[in-house]
PDB file of C-alpha atoms in Angstrom:
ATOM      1  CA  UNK A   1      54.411  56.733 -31.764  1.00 68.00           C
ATOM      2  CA  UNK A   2      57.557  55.345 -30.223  1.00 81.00           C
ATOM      3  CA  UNK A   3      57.103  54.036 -26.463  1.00 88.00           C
ATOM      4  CA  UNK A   4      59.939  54.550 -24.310  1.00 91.00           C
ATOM      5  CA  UNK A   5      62.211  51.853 -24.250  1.00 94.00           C
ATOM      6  CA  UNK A   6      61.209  50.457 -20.545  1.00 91.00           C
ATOM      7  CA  UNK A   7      57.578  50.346 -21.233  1.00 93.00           C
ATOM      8  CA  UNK A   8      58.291  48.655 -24.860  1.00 94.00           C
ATOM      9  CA  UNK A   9      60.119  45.980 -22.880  1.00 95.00           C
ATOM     10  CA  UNK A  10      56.937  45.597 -20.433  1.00 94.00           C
ATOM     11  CA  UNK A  11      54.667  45.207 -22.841  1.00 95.00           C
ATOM     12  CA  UNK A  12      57.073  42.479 -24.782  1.00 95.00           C
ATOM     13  CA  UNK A  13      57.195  40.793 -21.639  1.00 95.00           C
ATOM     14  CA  UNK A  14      53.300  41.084 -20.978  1.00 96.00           C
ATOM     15  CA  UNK A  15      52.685  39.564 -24.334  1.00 95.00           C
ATOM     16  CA  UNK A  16      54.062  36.345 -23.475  1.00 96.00           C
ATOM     17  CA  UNK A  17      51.228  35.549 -21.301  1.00 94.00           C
ATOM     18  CA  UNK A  18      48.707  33.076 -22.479  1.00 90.00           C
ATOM     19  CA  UNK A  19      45.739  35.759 -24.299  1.00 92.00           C
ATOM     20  CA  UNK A  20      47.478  38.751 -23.916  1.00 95.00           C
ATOM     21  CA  UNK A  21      47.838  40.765 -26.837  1.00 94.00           C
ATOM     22  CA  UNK A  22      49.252  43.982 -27.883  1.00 94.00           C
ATOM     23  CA  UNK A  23      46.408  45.897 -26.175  1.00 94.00           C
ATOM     24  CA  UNK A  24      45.643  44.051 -23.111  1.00 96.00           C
ATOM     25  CA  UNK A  25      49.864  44.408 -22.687  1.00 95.00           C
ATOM     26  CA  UNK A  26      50.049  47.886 -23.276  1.00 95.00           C
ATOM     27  CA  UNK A  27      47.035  49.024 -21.056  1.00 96.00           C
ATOM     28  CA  UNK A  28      48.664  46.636 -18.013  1.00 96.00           C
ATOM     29  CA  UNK A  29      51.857  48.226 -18.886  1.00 95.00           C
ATOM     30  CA  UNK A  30      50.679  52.176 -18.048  1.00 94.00           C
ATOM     31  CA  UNK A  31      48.249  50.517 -14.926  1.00 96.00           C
ATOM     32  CA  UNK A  32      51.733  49.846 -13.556  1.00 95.00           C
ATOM     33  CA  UNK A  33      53.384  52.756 -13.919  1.00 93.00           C
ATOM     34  CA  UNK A  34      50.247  54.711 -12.780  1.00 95.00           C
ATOM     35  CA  UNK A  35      50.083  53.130  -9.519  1.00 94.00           C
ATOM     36  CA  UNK A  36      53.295  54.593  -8.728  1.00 89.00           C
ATOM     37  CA  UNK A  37      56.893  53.082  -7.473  1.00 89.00           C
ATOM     38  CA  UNK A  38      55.402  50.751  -4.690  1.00 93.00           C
ATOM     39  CA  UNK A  39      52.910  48.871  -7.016  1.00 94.00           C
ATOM     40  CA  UNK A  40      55.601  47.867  -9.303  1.00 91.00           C
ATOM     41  CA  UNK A  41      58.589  47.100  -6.597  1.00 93.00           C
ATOM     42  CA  UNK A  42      55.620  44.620  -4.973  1.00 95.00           C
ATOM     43  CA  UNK A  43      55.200  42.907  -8.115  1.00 94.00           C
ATOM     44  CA  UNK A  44      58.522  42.665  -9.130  1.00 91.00           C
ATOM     45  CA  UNK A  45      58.977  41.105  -5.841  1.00 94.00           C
ATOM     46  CA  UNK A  46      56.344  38.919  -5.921  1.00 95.00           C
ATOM     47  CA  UNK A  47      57.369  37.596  -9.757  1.00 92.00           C
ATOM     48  CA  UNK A  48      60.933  37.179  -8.383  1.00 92.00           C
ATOM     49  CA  UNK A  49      59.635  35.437  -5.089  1.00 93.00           C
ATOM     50  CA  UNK A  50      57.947  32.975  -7.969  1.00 91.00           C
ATOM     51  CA  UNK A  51      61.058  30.930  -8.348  1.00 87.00           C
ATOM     52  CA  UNK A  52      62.694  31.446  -5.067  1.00 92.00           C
ATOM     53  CA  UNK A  53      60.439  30.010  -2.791  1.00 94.00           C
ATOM     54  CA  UNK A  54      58.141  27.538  -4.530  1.00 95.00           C
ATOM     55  CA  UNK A  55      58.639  24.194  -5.944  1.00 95.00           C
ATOM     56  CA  UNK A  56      57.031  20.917  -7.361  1.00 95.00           C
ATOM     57  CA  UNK A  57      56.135  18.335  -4.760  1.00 97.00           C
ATOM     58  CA  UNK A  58      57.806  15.138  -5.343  1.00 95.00           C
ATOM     59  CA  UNK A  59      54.846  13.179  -4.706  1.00 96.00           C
ATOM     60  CA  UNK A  60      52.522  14.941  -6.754  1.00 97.00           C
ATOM     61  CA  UNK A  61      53.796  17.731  -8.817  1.00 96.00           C
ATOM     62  CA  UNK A  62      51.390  20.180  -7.219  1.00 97.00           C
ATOM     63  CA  UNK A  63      53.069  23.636  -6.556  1.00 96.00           C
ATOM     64  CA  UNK A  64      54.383  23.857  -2.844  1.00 97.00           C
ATOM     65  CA  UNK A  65      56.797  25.645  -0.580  1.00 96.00           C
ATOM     66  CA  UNK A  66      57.299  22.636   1.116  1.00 95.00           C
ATOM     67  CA  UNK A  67      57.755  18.579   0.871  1.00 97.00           C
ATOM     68  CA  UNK A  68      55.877  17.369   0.558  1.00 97.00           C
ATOM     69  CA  UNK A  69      52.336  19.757  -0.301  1.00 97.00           C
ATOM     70  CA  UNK A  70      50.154  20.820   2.150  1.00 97.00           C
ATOM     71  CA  UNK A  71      47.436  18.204   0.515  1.00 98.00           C
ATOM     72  CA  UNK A  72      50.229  15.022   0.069  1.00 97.00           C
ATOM     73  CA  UNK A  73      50.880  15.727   3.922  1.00 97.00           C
ATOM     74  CA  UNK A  74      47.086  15.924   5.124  1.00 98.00           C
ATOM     75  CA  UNK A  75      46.248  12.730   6.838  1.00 96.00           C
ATOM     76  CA  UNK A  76      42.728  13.741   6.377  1.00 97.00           C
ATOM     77  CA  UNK A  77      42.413  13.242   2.620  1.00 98.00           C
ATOM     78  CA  UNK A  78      40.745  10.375   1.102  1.00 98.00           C
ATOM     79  CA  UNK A  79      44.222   8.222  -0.071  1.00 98.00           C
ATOM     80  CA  UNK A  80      41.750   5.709  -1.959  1.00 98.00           C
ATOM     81  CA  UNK A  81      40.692   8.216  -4.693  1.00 98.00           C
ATOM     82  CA  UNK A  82      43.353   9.740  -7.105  1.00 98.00           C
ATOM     83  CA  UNK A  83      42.857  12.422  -9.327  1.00 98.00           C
ATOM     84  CA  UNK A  84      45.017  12.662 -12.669  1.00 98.00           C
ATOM     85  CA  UNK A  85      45.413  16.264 -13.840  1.00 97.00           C
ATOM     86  CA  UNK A  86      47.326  17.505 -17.160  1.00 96.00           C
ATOM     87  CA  UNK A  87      48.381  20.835 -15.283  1.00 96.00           C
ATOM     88  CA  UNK A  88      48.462  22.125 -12.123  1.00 96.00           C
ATOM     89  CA  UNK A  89      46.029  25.219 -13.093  1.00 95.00           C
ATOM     90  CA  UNK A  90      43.646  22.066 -13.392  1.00 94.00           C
ATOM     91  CA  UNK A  91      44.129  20.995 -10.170  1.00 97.00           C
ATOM     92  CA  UNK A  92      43.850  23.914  -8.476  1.00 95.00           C
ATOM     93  CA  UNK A  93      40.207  24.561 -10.004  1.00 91.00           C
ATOM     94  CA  UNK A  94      39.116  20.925  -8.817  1.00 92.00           C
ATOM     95  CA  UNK A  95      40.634  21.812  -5.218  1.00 94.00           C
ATOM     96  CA  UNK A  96      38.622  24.910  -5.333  1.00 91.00           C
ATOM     97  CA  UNK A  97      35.158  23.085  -6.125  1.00 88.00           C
ATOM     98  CA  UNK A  98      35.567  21.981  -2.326  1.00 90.00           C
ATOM     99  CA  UNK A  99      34.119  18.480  -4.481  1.00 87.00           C
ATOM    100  CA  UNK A 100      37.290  16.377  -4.575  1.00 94.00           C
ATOM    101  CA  UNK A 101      39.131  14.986  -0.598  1.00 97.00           C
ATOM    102  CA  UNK A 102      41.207  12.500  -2.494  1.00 98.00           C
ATOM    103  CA  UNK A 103      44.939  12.821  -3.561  1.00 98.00           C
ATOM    104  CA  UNK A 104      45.954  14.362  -6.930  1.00 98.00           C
ATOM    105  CA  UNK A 105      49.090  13.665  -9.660  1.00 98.00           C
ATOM    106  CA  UNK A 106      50.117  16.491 -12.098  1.00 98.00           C
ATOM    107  CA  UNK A 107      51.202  15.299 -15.317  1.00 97.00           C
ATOM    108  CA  UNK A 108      53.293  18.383 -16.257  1.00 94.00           C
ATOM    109  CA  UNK A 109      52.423  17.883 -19.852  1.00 91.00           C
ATOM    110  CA  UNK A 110      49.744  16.218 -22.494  1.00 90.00           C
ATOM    111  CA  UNK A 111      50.118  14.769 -25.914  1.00 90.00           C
ATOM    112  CA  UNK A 112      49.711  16.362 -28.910  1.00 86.00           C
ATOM    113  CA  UNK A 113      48.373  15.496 -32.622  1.00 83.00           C
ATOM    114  CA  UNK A 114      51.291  18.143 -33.875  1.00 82.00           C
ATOM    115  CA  UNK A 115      54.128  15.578 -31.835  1.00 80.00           C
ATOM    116  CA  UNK A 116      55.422  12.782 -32.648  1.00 77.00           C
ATOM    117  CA  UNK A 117      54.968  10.343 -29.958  1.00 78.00           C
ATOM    118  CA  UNK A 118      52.336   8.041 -28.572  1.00 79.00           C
ATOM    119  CA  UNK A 119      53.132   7.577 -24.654  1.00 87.00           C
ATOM    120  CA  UNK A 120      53.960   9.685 -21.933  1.00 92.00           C
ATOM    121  CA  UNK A 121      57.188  10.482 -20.589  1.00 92.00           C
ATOM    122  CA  UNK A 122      59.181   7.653 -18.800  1.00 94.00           C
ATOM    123  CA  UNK A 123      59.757   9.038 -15.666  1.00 95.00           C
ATOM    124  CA  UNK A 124      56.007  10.646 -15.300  1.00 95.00           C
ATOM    125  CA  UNK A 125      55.073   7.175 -15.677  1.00 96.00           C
ATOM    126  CA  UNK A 126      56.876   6.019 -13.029  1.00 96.00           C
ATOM    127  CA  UNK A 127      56.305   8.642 -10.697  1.00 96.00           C
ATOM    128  CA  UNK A 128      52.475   7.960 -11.314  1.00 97.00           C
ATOM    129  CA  UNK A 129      53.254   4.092 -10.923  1.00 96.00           C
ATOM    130  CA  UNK A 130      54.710   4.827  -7.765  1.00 96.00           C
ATOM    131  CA  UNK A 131      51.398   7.111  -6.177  1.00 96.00           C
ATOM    132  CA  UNK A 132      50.193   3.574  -6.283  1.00 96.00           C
ATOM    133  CA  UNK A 133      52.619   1.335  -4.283  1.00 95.00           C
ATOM    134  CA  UNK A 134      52.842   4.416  -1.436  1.00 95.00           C
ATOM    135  CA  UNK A 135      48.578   4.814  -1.301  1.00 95.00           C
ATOM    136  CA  UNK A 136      45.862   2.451  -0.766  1.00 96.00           C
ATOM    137  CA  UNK A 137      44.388   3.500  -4.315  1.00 97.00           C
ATOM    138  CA  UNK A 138      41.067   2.324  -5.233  1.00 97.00           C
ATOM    139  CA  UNK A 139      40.105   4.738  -7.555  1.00 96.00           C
ATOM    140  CA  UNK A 140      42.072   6.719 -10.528  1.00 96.00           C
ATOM    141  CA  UNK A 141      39.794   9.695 -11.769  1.00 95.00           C
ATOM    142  CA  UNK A 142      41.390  10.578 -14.984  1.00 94.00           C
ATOM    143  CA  UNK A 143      40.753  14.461 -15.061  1.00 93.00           C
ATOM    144  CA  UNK A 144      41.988  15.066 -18.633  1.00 92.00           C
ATOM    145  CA  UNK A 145      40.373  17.818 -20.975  1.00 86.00           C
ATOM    146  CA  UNK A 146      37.489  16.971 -23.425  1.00 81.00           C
ATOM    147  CA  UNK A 147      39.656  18.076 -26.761  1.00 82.00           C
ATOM    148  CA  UNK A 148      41.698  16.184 -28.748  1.00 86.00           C
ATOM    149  CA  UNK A 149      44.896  16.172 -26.287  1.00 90.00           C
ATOM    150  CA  UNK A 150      43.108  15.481 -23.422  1.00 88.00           C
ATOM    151  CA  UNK A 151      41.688  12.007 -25.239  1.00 88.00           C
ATOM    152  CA  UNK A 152      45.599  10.959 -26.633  1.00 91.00           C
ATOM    153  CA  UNK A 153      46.479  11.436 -23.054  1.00 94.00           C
ATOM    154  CA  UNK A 154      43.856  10.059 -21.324  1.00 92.00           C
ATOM    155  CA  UNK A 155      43.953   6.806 -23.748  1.00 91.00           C
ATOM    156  CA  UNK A 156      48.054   6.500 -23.180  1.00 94.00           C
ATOM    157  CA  UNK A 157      47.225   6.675 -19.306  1.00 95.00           C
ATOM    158  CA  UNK A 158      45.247   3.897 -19.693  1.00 94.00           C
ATOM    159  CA  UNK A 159      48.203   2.214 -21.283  1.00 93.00           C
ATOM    160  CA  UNK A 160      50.732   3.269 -18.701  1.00 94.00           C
ATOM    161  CA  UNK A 161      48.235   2.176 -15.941  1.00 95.00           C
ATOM    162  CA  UNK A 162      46.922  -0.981 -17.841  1.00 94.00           C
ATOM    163  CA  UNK A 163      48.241  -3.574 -15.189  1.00 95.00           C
ATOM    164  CA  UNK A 164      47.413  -1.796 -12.100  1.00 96.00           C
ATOM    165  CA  UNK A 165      43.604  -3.716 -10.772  1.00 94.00           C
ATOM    166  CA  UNK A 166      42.238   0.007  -9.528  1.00 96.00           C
ATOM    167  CA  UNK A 167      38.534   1.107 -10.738  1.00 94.00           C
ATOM    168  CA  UNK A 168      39.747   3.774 -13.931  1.00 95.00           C
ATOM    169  CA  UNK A 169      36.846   6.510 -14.429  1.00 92.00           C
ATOM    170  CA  UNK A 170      37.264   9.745 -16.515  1.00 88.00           C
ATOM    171  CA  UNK A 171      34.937  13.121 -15.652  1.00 80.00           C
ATOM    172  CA  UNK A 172      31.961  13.058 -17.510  1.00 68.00           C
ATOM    173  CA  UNK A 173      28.417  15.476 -18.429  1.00 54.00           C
ATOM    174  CA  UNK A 174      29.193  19.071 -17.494  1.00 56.00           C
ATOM    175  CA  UNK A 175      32.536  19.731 -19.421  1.00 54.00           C
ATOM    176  CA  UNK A 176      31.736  20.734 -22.699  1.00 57.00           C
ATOM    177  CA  UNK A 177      33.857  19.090 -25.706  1.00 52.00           C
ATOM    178  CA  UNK A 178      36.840  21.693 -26.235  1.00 57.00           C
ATOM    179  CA  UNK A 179      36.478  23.271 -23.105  1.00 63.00           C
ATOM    180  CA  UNK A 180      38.945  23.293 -19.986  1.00 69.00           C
ATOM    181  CA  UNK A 181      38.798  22.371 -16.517  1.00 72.00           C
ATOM    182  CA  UNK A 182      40.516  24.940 -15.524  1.00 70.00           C
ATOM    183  CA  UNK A 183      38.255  27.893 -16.596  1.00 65.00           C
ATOM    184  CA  UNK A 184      34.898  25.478 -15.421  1.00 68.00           C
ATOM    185  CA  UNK A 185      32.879  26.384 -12.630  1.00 68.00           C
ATOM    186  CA  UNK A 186      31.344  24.559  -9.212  1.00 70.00           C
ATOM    187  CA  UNK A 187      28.945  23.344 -10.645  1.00 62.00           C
ATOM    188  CA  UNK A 188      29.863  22.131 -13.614  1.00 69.00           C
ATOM    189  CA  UNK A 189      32.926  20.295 -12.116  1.00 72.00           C
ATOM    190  CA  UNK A 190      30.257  19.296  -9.534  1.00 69.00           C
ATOM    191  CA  UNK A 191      28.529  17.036 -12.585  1.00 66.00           C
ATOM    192  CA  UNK A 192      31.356  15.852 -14.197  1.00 67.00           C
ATOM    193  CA  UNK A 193      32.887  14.399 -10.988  1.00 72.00           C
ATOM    194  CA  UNK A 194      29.199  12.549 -10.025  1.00 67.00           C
ATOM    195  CA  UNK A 195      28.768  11.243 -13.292  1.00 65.00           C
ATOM    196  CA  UNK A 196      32.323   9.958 -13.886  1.00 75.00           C
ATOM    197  CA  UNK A 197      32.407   7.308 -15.744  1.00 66.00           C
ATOM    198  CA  UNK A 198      34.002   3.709 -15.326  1.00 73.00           C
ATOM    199  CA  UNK A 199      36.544   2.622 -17.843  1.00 69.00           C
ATOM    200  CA  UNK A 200      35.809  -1.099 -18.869  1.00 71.00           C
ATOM    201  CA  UNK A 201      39.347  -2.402 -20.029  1.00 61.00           C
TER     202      UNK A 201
END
């Protein structure tokens, strides 16, 4: 049975997100229009609100409304310890342990077996690089995934970061091989931040 033509281009749109099928789309799609006009005018406010008021912080690439973040701007936070992060979605679930006080730097992107390239991109290198010559860094906690990307990124940070004399440790125990920091919980990011472990270069 044909859908009318606004609901069909709902559940188009719905698909898009990451693990939404067909299904999932389709039963989101009628939740909307069955909480009535005010439900959907909120959250098409909200989506458009998205790209009008937020940003990337220049310092860190965190998501802000201002510059720079909340957490680059705290002169409470630990400005020894930096945590490395592949996406912001991962640091937002490290933030959320209530485990980590130090300052963070979103990479934006990871490598890939499928791409054809071996190093990160030029100007997140020297963005990073620079987190280093503004902070009194001690400490770079290297906060990629446990797959395969995670390890090509985490081994061309260590490339990018190879002449910097800062202690290098990577999370540890807890995160299972394959898994994702950003779906892990307290406790588990509890035991991979404890038993981080020092890189020996």
């Amino acid at each position: 049975m044909a859908l009318p033509e606004p609901i069909e281009r709902l559940i188009s749109l719905l698909k898009k997100f990451p693990g939404v099928g067909e299904k999932s789309a389709r039963r989101m799609a009628f939740y909307v229009l069955q909480e009535g006009e005010g439900f959907g005018a909120d959250l098409a406010r909200s989506v458009g609100e998205l790209n009008r008021r937020l940003t990337t912080c220049e310092k860190c690439g965190n998501l802000t409304e201002t510059q720079p973040c909340p957490i680059c701007g705290d002169p409470l936070r630990d400005r020894s310890l930096l945590c490395v992060t592949e996406t912001i979605e991962d640091l937002v679930s490290i933030e959320q342990s209530g485990l980590f006080n130090g300052l963070y730097f979103v990479l934006g992107t990871s490598l890939s077996p499928l791409e054809d390239r071996e190093s990160l991109p030029e100007e997140t290198v020297r963005l990073l690089r620079k987190r280093f010559e503004e902070y009194p860094i001690r400490e770079a906690i290297i906060a990629t995934n446990p797959r395969i990307e995670g390890d090509m990124t985490f081994y061309a940070l260590l490339e990018a970061l190879r002449d910097i004399p800062v202690k290098k440790s990577r999370l540890a125990y807890g995160l299972p091989v394959g898994g994702s920091i950003e779906f892990a919980d307290r406790v588990t990011l509890h035991a991979a931040l404890e038993s981080r472990q020092e890189i020996r270069e």
